[in-house]
Amino acid sequence: MKIVVIGGGAAAFFFAANAVHFDPSLEIVILEQAKDVLQKVRISGGGRCNVTHACFDPEALVEYYPRGGKELLGPFYAFGPEQTVEWYAQRGVRLKTEEDGRMFPTTDHSKTIIDCLMRATYRGKVELRKRSKVTNIRPIQGGAEGFWVDLLKADSLRADKVLVATGSSKQVWQMLEKLDLAIVSPVPSLFTFQISDPRLQGLAGISLPRAKVCIPDAGLESEGPLLITHKGLSGPAVLKLSAWGARFFYQCNYRADLVVDFCPEMSIKDLRRLRDAAGKKLVGNHQVLNLPRRLCATLLQEAAIDVQQKWASVSNRTIEQMAEALKKATFSIKGQNRFKEEFVTAGGVDLKEIDFSDFSTRRYPNLHLAGEVLNIDAVTGGFNFQAAWTGAFLVAAGISQA
């Protein structure tokens, strides 16, 4: 059986590695239009490769997927993070878990993962063709007899089965649309907020371990670490919000009001209690409010609060102003910035087109799709890679049992 894999990323190589393990007689050709493969694996996690996340309960795991969570529940029971960890361990790669649940190779280097995938893949009859641009996929006898895969500068390839694992690709989505597969229009996900505000000026690099951010107009809310950047706000709290609100932000042209609670663990009643407990200390004492010193001073001063007065002299009106400044700080989002190079889109092939037992298309059982070519995306933390590993594994398992 000959299988053509379109794309040279994580899903493509994980499929090939498992397919040749299940059935060494398979002939697999991987087509990558770029000069290098596994580039997203290489740059993930700042070059360390965030392989997966230590969330081993499928019911909890799907909550990290704004799109595709419902459909991935069954696949995650078949092959989830626990199986991913075991898979790499069996091939000599141990993963470690960081405080936030992200899992990396113990070497802290993405090359470890790339080398592992390469070794596992080339144990079988796998041919890699770089700089091979696919221009069309043509069904033979409605796909029942396979497909012709047309290339830009080479002869067409005949395949019994095709796996499309290209990630986000406008051209590939157009090809699939010609096959009458429904495509959900793609929009950016996992981006940071472009904000220009005097309360953030000069504070780039300051981070908070926990903050709450929300978009009142959209009913969106997120919580987690927050980072001030030269261009605005970033960090897991913002990235989660951008993922869940991807289509809202696209529709409003990335302009909206963002409300930030810099002290989610503190209520206005707690501020009143501080007046008694820290009466002799200055209002500007950042340790009292448990905030970074410069951020604390800037927020209070911009709210016209005297930071040199003592807590004992703070009026109820000032307490309310303080609560407004620290817990209901409103910022105007003026645009979005890409999150490093880990670009993710919300959109792709409509999930109604897919049989999730083996990630084949319902219209063409010999055509499989895995990874971000589908309308599946997750928040940052190794979840997008896990969806790729899961889909690729089930494609390989399904083909080997066919």
Tab-separated table of C-alpha atoms in Angstrom:
chain	number	residue	atom	x	y	z
A	1	MET	CA	0.000	0.000	0.000
A	2	LYS	CA	1.327	3.439	-0.934
A	3	ILE	CA	0.519	6.430	1.221
A	4	VAL	CA	1.316	10.027	0.329
A	5	VAL	CA	1.642	12.423	3.254
A	6	ILE	CA	1.299	16.105	2.406
A	7	GLY	CA	3.234	18.222	4.910
A	8	GLY	CA	6.441	17.672	6.846
A	9	GLY	CA	5.447	18.670	10.366
A	10	ALA	CA	4.682	16.973	13.670
A	11	ALA	CA	1.563	15.094	12.560
A	12	ALA	CA	3.198	13.887	9.340
A	13	PHE	CA	6.243	12.356	11.016
A	14	PHE	CA	4.315	10.958	13.974
A	15	PHE	CA	1.994	9.221	11.531
A	16	ALA	CA	4.871	7.795	9.501
A	17	ALA	CA	6.712	6.609	12.623
A	18	ASN	CA	3.660	4.737	13.865
A	19	ALA	CA	2.509	3.483	10.463
A	20	VAL	CA	5.839	1.738	9.722
A	21	HIS	CA	5.773	0.295	13.238
A	22	PHE	CA	2.311	-1.196	12.708
A	23	ASP	CA	3.002	-2.337	9.128
A	24	PRO	CA	6.615	-2.259	7.875
A	25	SER	CA	5.454	-3.116	4.342
A	26	LEU	CA	3.780	0.262	3.844
A	27	GLU	CA	5.326	2.605	1.296
A	28	ILE	CA	5.147	6.191	2.551
A	29	VAL	CA	6.151	9.378	0.749
A	30	ILE	CA	6.287	12.606	2.766
A	31	LEU	CA	6.002	15.767	0.664
A	32	GLU	CA	7.203	19.057	2.185
A	33	GLN	CA	7.261	22.209	0.096
A	34	ALA	CA	9.873	23.963	2.261
A	35	LYS	CA	13.567	23.145	2.460
A	36	ASP	CA	13.307	21.874	6.048
A	37	VAL	CA	10.879	19.738	8.024
A	38	LEU	CA	9.532	19.815	11.588
A	39	GLN	CA	10.108	23.551	11.876
A	40	LYS	CA	7.282	24.128	14.346
A	41	VAL	CA	8.671	21.372	16.547
A	42	ARG	CA	12.056	23.068	16.375
A	43	ILE	CA	10.834	26.472	17.612
A	44	SER	CA	8.137	25.332	20.045
A	45	GLY	CA	8.612	26.296	23.672
A	46	GLY	CA	11.468	28.629	22.888
A	47	GLY	CA	13.417	25.844	21.204
A	48	ARG	CA	12.729	23.295	23.954
A	49	CYS	CA	9.594	21.759	22.347
A	50	ASN	CA	6.504	21.744	24.531
A	51	VAL	CA	5.589	18.146	23.632
A	52	THR	CA	2.338	17.817	25.558
A	53	HIS	CA	0.641	18.731	28.839
A	54	ALA	CA	0.380	16.718	32.042
A	55	CYS	CA	-3.413	16.642	31.944
A	56	PHE	CA	-4.111	12.907	31.803
A	57	ASP	CA	-7.890	13.039	32.211
A	58	PRO	CA	-9.530	13.349	28.750
A	59	GLU	CA	-12.603	14.997	30.262
A	60	ALA	CA	-10.402	17.766	31.695
A	61	LEU	CA	-8.081	17.868	28.686
A	62	VAL	CA	-10.776	18.821	26.178
A	63	GLU	CA	-11.542	21.956	28.197
A	64	TYR	CA	-8.340	23.478	26.791
A	65	TYR	CA	-9.656	23.368	23.205
A	66	PRO	CA	-11.857	26.291	22.145
A	67	ARG	CA	-12.587	24.361	18.947
A	68	GLY	CA	-12.526	20.581	18.654
A	69	GLY	CA	-12.776	19.616	22.315
A	70	LYS	CA	-16.019	17.670	21.960
A	71	GLU	CA	-14.734	15.743	18.955
A	72	LEU	CA	-11.368	14.951	20.570
A	73	LEU	CA	-12.783	13.338	23.704
A	74	GLY	CA	-12.956	9.829	22.225
A	75	PRO	CA	-9.565	10.093	20.472
A	76	PHE	CA	-7.920	11.265	23.713
A	77	TYR	CA	-9.179	8.154	25.505
A	78	ALA	CA	-7.494	6.116	22.754
A	79	PHE	CA	-4.245	8.084	22.653
A	80	GLY	CA	-3.757	11.051	24.998
A	81	PRO	CA	-0.904	12.682	26.911
A	82	GLU	CA	-0.267	9.558	28.994
A	83	GLN	CA	0.251	7.483	25.852
A	84	THR	CA	2.387	10.246	24.330
A	85	VAL	CA	4.712	10.209	27.335
A	86	GLU	CA	4.946	6.409	27.109
A	87	TRP	CA	5.578	6.514	23.350
A	88	TYR	CA	8.582	8.798	23.686
A	89	ALA	CA	9.882	6.939	26.748
A	90	GLN	CA	9.857	3.668	24.820
A	91	ARG	CA	12.107	5.359	22.272
A	92	GLY	CA	14.565	6.692	24.823
A	93	VAL	CA	13.131	10.181	25.315
A	94	ARG	CA	12.028	11.129	28.811
A	95	LEU	CA	9.737	14.071	29.414
A	96	LYS	CA	9.594	16.302	32.487
A	97	THR	CA	6.677	18.295	33.863
A	98	GLU	CA	7.005	21.964	34.798
A	99	GLU	CA	4.945	23.755	37.447
A	100	ASP	CA	2.312	24.894	34.942
A	101	GLY	CA	1.852	21.367	33.576
A	102	ARG	CA	3.793	21.803	30.339
A	103	MET	CA	5.962	18.832	29.411
A	104	PHE	CA	9.384	19.076	27.763
A	105	PRO	CA	12.187	16.627	27.002
A	106	THR	CA	14.591	16.432	29.938
A	107	THR	CA	17.308	17.695	27.578
A	108	ASP	CA	15.415	20.993	27.181
A	109	HIS	CA	16.124	20.824	23.463
A	110	SER	CA	13.686	20.320	20.583
A	111	LYS	CA	16.379	18.455	18.636
A	112	THR	CA	15.769	15.528	20.982
A	113	ILE	CA	12.185	15.239	19.723
A	114	ILE	CA	13.157	15.794	16.083
A	115	ASP	CA	15.858	13.143	16.230
A	116	CYS	CA	13.463	10.698	17.877
A	117	LEU	CA	10.807	11.212	15.187
A	118	MET	CA	13.382	10.882	12.434
A	119	ARG	CA	14.796	7.636	13.854
A	120	ALA	CA	11.349	6.122	14.344
A	121	THR	CA	10.226	7.139	10.856
A	122	TYR	CA	13.154	5.848	8.858
A	123	ARG	CA	12.910	2.340	10.265
A	124	GLY	CA	10.526	1.618	7.378
A	125	LYS	CA	10.009	2.392	3.700
A	126	VAL	CA	9.652	6.138	4.059
A	127	GLU	CA	10.766	8.586	1.391
A	128	LEU	CA	11.070	12.296	2.212
A	129	ARG	CA	10.827	14.789	-0.625
A	130	LYS	CA	11.589	18.384	0.331
A	131	ARG	CA	10.791	21.374	-1.898
A	132	SER	CA	7.831	19.417	-3.256
A	133	LYS	CA	4.822	21.640	-3.713
A	134	VAL	CA	1.451	19.905	-4.101
A	135	THR	CA	-0.915	21.632	-6.515
A	136	ASN	CA	-3.903	19.308	-6.545
A	137	ILE	CA	-5.454	16.132	-5.136
A	138	ARG	CA	-7.542	14.188	-7.675
A	139	PRO	CA	-9.773	11.286	-6.584
A	140	ILE	CA	-9.646	8.067	-8.607
A	141	GLN	CA	-13.081	6.490	-8.919
A	142	GLY	CA	-14.421	8.947	-6.373
A	143	GLY	CA	-11.486	8.201	-4.073
A	144	ALA	CA	-12.347	4.499	-3.814
A	145	GLU	CA	-9.239	3.639	-5.862
A	146	GLY	CA	-7.048	6.258	-4.254
A	147	PHE	CA	-5.812	9.610	-5.529
A	148	TRP	CA	-3.481	11.357	-7.900
A	149	VAL	CA	-1.345	13.924	-6.100
A	150	ASP	CA	-0.128	16.582	-8.539
A	151	LEU	CA	3.215	18.319	-7.940
A	152	LEU	CA	4.465	21.644	-9.258
A	153	LYS	CA	7.752	20.467	-10.777
A	154	ALA	CA	7.489	16.681	-10.799
A	155	ASP	CA	5.313	13.848	-12.050
A	156	SER	CA	2.052	13.165	-10.245
A	157	LEU	CA	2.062	10.465	-7.588
A	158	ARG	CA	-0.577	7.784	-7.320
A	159	ALA	CA	-1.539	6.946	-3.753
A	160	ASP	CA	-3.835	4.367	-2.223
A	161	LYS	CA	-4.351	6.716	0.690
A	162	VAL	CA	-3.486	10.362	1.370
A	163	LEU	CA	-2.846	12.080	4.692
A	164	VAL	CA	-3.019	15.869	4.686
A	165	ALA	CA	-0.978	17.198	7.622
A	166	THR	CA	0.061	20.633	6.406
A	167	GLY	CA	-1.049	22.750	9.317
A	168	SER	CA	-2.586	26.105	8.434
A	169	SER	CA	-2.376	26.521	4.655
A	170	LYS	CA	-4.718	28.636	2.552
A	171	GLN	CA	-3.687	26.824	-0.618
A	172	VAL	CA	-4.343	23.395	0.874
A	173	TRP	CA	-7.736	24.475	2.179
A	174	GLN	CA	-8.582	25.650	-1.352
A	175	MET	CA	-7.574	22.229	-2.722
A	176	LEU	CA	-9.761	20.492	-0.172
A	177	GLU	CA	-12.625	22.841	-0.956
A	178	LYS	CA	-12.445	21.638	-4.572
A	179	LEU	CA	-13.092	18.157	-3.175
A	180	ASP	CA	-16.336	19.540	-1.708
A	181	LEU	CA	-15.057	19.518	1.865
A	182	ALA	CA	-16.473	22.360	3.963
A	183	ILE	CA	-13.894	24.844	5.258
A	184	VAL	CA	-14.412	27.090	8.283
A	185	SER	CA	-12.805	30.427	7.415
A	186	PRO	CA	-9.508	30.678	9.345
A	187	VAL	CA	-8.713	33.566	11.706
A	188	PRO	CA	-5.715	34.112	14.024
A	189	SER	CA	-5.687	32.562	17.484
A	190	LEU	CA	-3.119	32.725	20.318
A	191	PHE	CA	-2.069	36.334	19.900
A	192	THR	CA	-1.136	39.132	22.278
A	193	PHE	CA	-2.825	42.518	22.687
A	194	GLN	CA	-1.504	45.750	21.254
A	195	ILE	CA	-2.178	48.470	23.830
A	196	SER	CA	-0.763	51.968	24.169
A	197	ASP	CA	-1.521	53.362	27.620
A	198	PRO	CA	0.433	55.555	30.058
A	199	ARG	CA	-0.221	53.020	32.827
A	200	LEU	CA	1.927	50.485	30.962
A	201	GLN	CA	4.688	52.745	29.672
A	202	GLY	CA	8.147	51.868	30.926
A	203	LEU	CA	6.906	48.677	32.577
A	204	ALA	CA	7.833	46.131	29.888
A	205	GLY	CA	9.049	42.894	31.422
A	206	ILE	CA	6.955	43.145	34.581
A	207	SER	CA	4.854	40.042	35.175
A	208	LEU	CA	2.143	38.939	37.569
A	209	PRO	CA	1.690	35.304	38.598
A	210	ARG	CA	-2.073	35.752	38.540
A	211	ALA	CA	-4.444	38.287	37.018
A	212	LYS	CA	-7.949	38.225	35.613
A	213	VAL	CA	-8.746	39.689	32.188
A	214	CYS	CA	-12.118	40.050	30.535
A	215	ILE	CA	-13.893	41.530	27.513
A	216	PRO	CA	-17.291	42.675	28.869
A	217	ASP	CA	-18.793	43.174	25.384
A	218	ALA	CA	-18.156	39.531	24.487
A	219	GLY	CA	-18.650	37.868	27.876
A	220	LEU	CA	-15.090	36.528	27.668
A	221	GLU	CA	-12.963	35.991	30.767
A	222	SER	CA	-9.611	34.407	31.498
A	223	GLU	CA	-7.247	34.062	34.426
A	224	GLY	CA	-3.538	33.309	34.751
A	225	PRO	CA	-0.068	34.874	34.556
A	226	LEU	CA	0.076	38.292	32.882
A	227	LEU	CA	3.063	39.945	31.201
A	228	ILE	CA	3.539	43.608	30.268
A	229	THR	CA	5.413	44.006	26.984
A	230	HIS	CA	6.704	46.931	24.918
A	231	LYS	CA	3.577	46.620	22.768
A	232	GLY	CA	0.934	45.925	25.397
A	233	LEU	CA	-0.100	42.808	27.294
A	234	SER	CA	0.793	39.142	26.905
A	235	GLY	CA	1.112	36.000	29.035
A	236	PRO	CA	-1.133	32.935	29.445
A	237	ALA	CA	-4.127	34.988	30.642
A	238	VAL	CA	-4.131	37.018	27.420
A	239	LEU	CA	-3.334	34.074	25.151
A	240	LYS	CA	-6.224	32.046	26.564
A	241	LEU	CA	-8.552	35.000	26.064
A	242	SER	CA	-7.394	35.417	22.451
A	243	ALA	CA	-7.976	31.728	21.732
A	244	TRP	CA	-11.504	31.607	23.123
A	245	GLY	CA	-12.361	34.952	21.552
A	246	ALA	CA	-10.596	34.433	18.211
A	247	ARG	CA	-13.675	35.084	16.059
A	248	PHE	CA	-14.948	37.941	18.220
A	249	PHE	CA	-11.622	39.761	17.940
A	250	TYR	CA	-11.492	39.175	14.186
A	251	GLN	CA	-15.007	40.570	13.735
A	252	CYS	CA	-14.240	43.715	15.758
A	253	ASN	CA	-10.909	44.197	13.932
A	254	TYR	CA	-8.980	43.585	17.157
A	255	ARG	CA	-10.382	46.677	18.826
A	256	ALA	CA	-12.145	46.234	22.148
A	257	ASP	CA	-12.117	47.282	25.785
A	258	LEU	CA	-10.162	44.982	28.078
A	259	VAL	CA	-10.756	45.024	31.829
A	260	VAL	CA	-7.868	43.835	33.996
A	261	ASP	CA	-8.049	42.779	37.636
A	262	PHE	CA	-4.447	43.004	38.845
A	263	CYS	CA	-5.421	41.704	42.311
A	264	PRO	CA	-8.030	38.958	41.786
A	265	GLU	CA	-7.388	37.506	45.236
A	266	MET	CA	-8.260	40.825	46.913
A	267	SER	CA	-11.755	42.293	47.295
A	268	ILE	CA	-12.800	45.839	48.191
A	269	LYS	CA	-13.534	44.514	51.677
A	270	ASP	CA	-9.924	43.347	51.890
A	271	LEU	CA	-8.765	46.849	50.959
A	272	ARG	CA	-10.806	48.250	53.823
A	273	ARG	CA	-9.256	45.715	56.181
A	274	LEU	CA	-5.795	46.812	55.038
A	275	ARG	CA	-6.626	50.303	56.256
A	276	ASP	CA	-6.734	48.884	59.759
A	277	ALA	CA	-4.007	46.269	59.470
A	278	ALA	CA	-1.445	48.454	57.684
A	279	GLY	CA	-2.522	51.829	59.052
A	280	LYS	CA	1.026	53.136	59.627
A	281	LYS	CA	2.325	52.115	56.216
A	282	LEU	CA	2.221	54.210	53.053
A	283	VAL	CA	-0.421	53.550	50.423
A	284	GLY	CA	2.362	53.256	47.844
A	285	ASN	CA	3.972	50.359	49.703
A	286	HIS	CA	3.775	47.677	46.993
A	287	GLN	CA	4.307	44.887	49.493
A	288	VAL	CA	1.007	45.660	51.164
A	289	LEU	CA	-0.871	45.188	47.902
A	290	ASN	CA	1.433	42.338	46.811
A	291	LEU	CA	2.158	43.963	43.450
A	292	PRO	CA	5.393	44.768	41.599
A	293	ARG	CA	6.671	48.093	42.948
A	294	ARG	CA	6.659	50.110	39.708
A	295	LEU	CA	3.308	48.734	38.570
A	296	CYS	CA	1.718	49.525	41.930
A	297	ALA	CA	3.027	53.115	41.906
A	298	THR	CA	1.958	53.740	38.300
A	299	LEU	CA	-1.583	52.398	38.714
A	300	LEU	CA	-2.218	54.424	41.867
A	301	GLN	CA	-0.632	57.628	40.592
A	302	GLU	CA	-2.536	57.471	37.294
A	303	ALA	CA	-5.705	57.212	39.393
A	304	ALA	CA	-4.670	60.420	41.218
A	305	ILE	CA	-4.218	58.585	44.524
A	306	ASP	CA	-1.650	60.032	46.921
A	307	VAL	CA	0.844	57.196	47.411
A	308	GLN	CA	2.587	59.101	50.246
A	309	GLN	CA	-0.423	59.101	52.539
A	310	LYS	CA	-0.725	56.470	55.240
A	311	TRP	CA	-3.335	53.758	55.037
A	312	ALA	CA	-4.952	54.981	58.265
A	313	SER	CA	-5.916	58.254	56.556
A	314	VAL	CA	-7.446	56.664	53.453
A	315	SER	CA	-11.128	57.579	52.998
A	316	ASN	CA	-13.860	55.243	51.791
A	317	ARG	CA	-13.940	57.216	48.539
A	318	THR	CA	-10.220	56.612	48.032
A	319	ILE	CA	-10.729	52.896	48.723
A	320	GLU	CA	-13.300	52.820	45.915
A	321	GLN	CA	-10.898	54.657	43.579
A	322	MET	CA	-8.183	52.200	44.497
A	323	ALA	CA	-10.426	49.236	43.768
A	324	GLU	CA	-11.314	50.772	40.407
A	325	ALA	CA	-7.636	51.311	39.536
A	326	LEU	CA	-6.421	47.876	40.612
A	327	LYS	CA	-9.387	45.603	39.914
A	328	LYS	CA	-11.262	47.281	37.051
A	329	ALA	CA	-8.476	48.832	35.000
A	330	THR	CA	-9.876	49.340	31.494
A	331	PHE	CA	-7.521	49.354	28.510
A	332	SER	CA	-8.263	49.863	24.810
A	333	ILE	CA	-6.993	47.056	22.583
A	334	LYS	CA	-5.814	48.593	19.309
A	335	GLY	CA	-4.639	45.471	17.517
A	336	GLN	CA	-3.039	42.048	17.850
A	337	ASN	CA	0.553	40.865	17.819
A	338	ARG	CA	1.711	37.383	16.892
A	339	PHE	CA	2.864	35.264	19.805
A	340	LYS	CA	6.528	34.660	18.908
A	341	GLU	CA	6.590	32.183	16.014
A	342	GLU	CA	4.025	29.813	17.472
A	343	PHE	CA	1.249	30.989	15.184
A	344	VAL	CA	-2.074	29.168	15.474
A	345	THR	CA	-5.300	29.638	13.546
A	346	ALA	CA	-8.920	29.013	14.441
A	347	GLY	CA	-10.520	27.481	11.375
A	348	GLY	CA	-9.899	24.819	8.772
A	349	VAL	CA	-11.757	21.753	7.588
A	350	ASP	CA	-15.180	21.559	9.244
A	351	LEU	CA	-15.174	18.823	11.877
A	352	LYS	CA	-18.482	17.472	10.568
A	353	GLU	CA	-16.491	16.165	7.614
A	354	ILE	CA	-14.349	13.879	9.795
A	355	ASP	CA	-14.730	10.356	11.145
A	356	PHE	CA	-12.725	10.692	14.367
A	357	SER	CA	-12.161	6.943	14.754
A	358	ASP	CA	-9.338	7.222	12.202
A	359	PHE	CA	-9.487	10.912	11.154
A	360	SER	CA	-10.661	10.005	7.653
A	361	THR	CA	-13.050	12.210	5.710
A	362	ARG	CA	-16.590	10.874	5.539
A	363	ARG	CA	-16.769	11.721	1.834
A	364	TYR	CA	-13.441	10.035	1.004
A	365	PRO	CA	-12.531	7.217	3.458
A	366	ASN	CA	-9.048	6.998	1.892
A	367	LEU	CA	-8.330	10.674	2.594
A	368	HIS	CA	-7.191	11.467	6.138
A	369	LEU	CA	-6.552	14.806	7.864
A	370	ALA	CA	-4.578	15.507	11.045
A	371	GLY	CA	-3.264	18.552	12.876
A	372	GLU	CA	-4.123	22.190	12.311
A	373	VAL	CA	-5.518	21.622	8.827
A	374	LEU	CA	-8.668	20.786	10.814
A	375	ASN	CA	-10.794	23.315	12.674
A	376	ILE	CA	-9.103	22.330	15.941
A	377	ASP	CA	-7.005	24.624	18.107
A	378	ALA	CA	-6.064	24.949	21.744
A	379	VAL	CA	-4.587	27.361	24.228
A	380	THR	CA	-0.825	27.423	24.694
A	381	GLY	CA	0.782	24.690	26.785
A	382	GLY	CA	1.423	21.677	24.541
A	383	PHE	CA	-2.227	21.061	23.684
A	384	ASN	CA	-1.938	21.751	19.953
A	385	PHE	CA	0.885	19.234	19.626
A	386	GLN	CA	-1.167	16.689	21.568
A	387	ALA	CA	-4.015	17.026	19.062
A	388	ALA	CA	-1.488	16.398	16.283
A	389	TRP	CA	0.021	13.328	17.985
A	390	THR	CA	-3.437	11.914	18.688
A	391	GLY	CA	-4.780	12.413	15.172
A	392	ALA	CA	-1.646	11.059	13.509
A	393	PHE	CA	-1.555	7.978	15.735
A	394	LEU	CA	-5.190	7.106	15.035
A	395	VAL	CA	-4.669	7.546	11.281
A	396	ALA	CA	-1.745	5.109	11.451
A	397	ALA	CA	-3.686	2.634	13.575
A	398	GLY	CA	-6.721	2.856	11.282
A	399	ILE	CA	-4.722	2.303	8.101
A	400	SER	CA	-2.862	-0.668	9.567
A	401	GLN	CA	-6.191	-2.323	10.435
A	402	ALA	CA	-7.803	-1.619	7.050
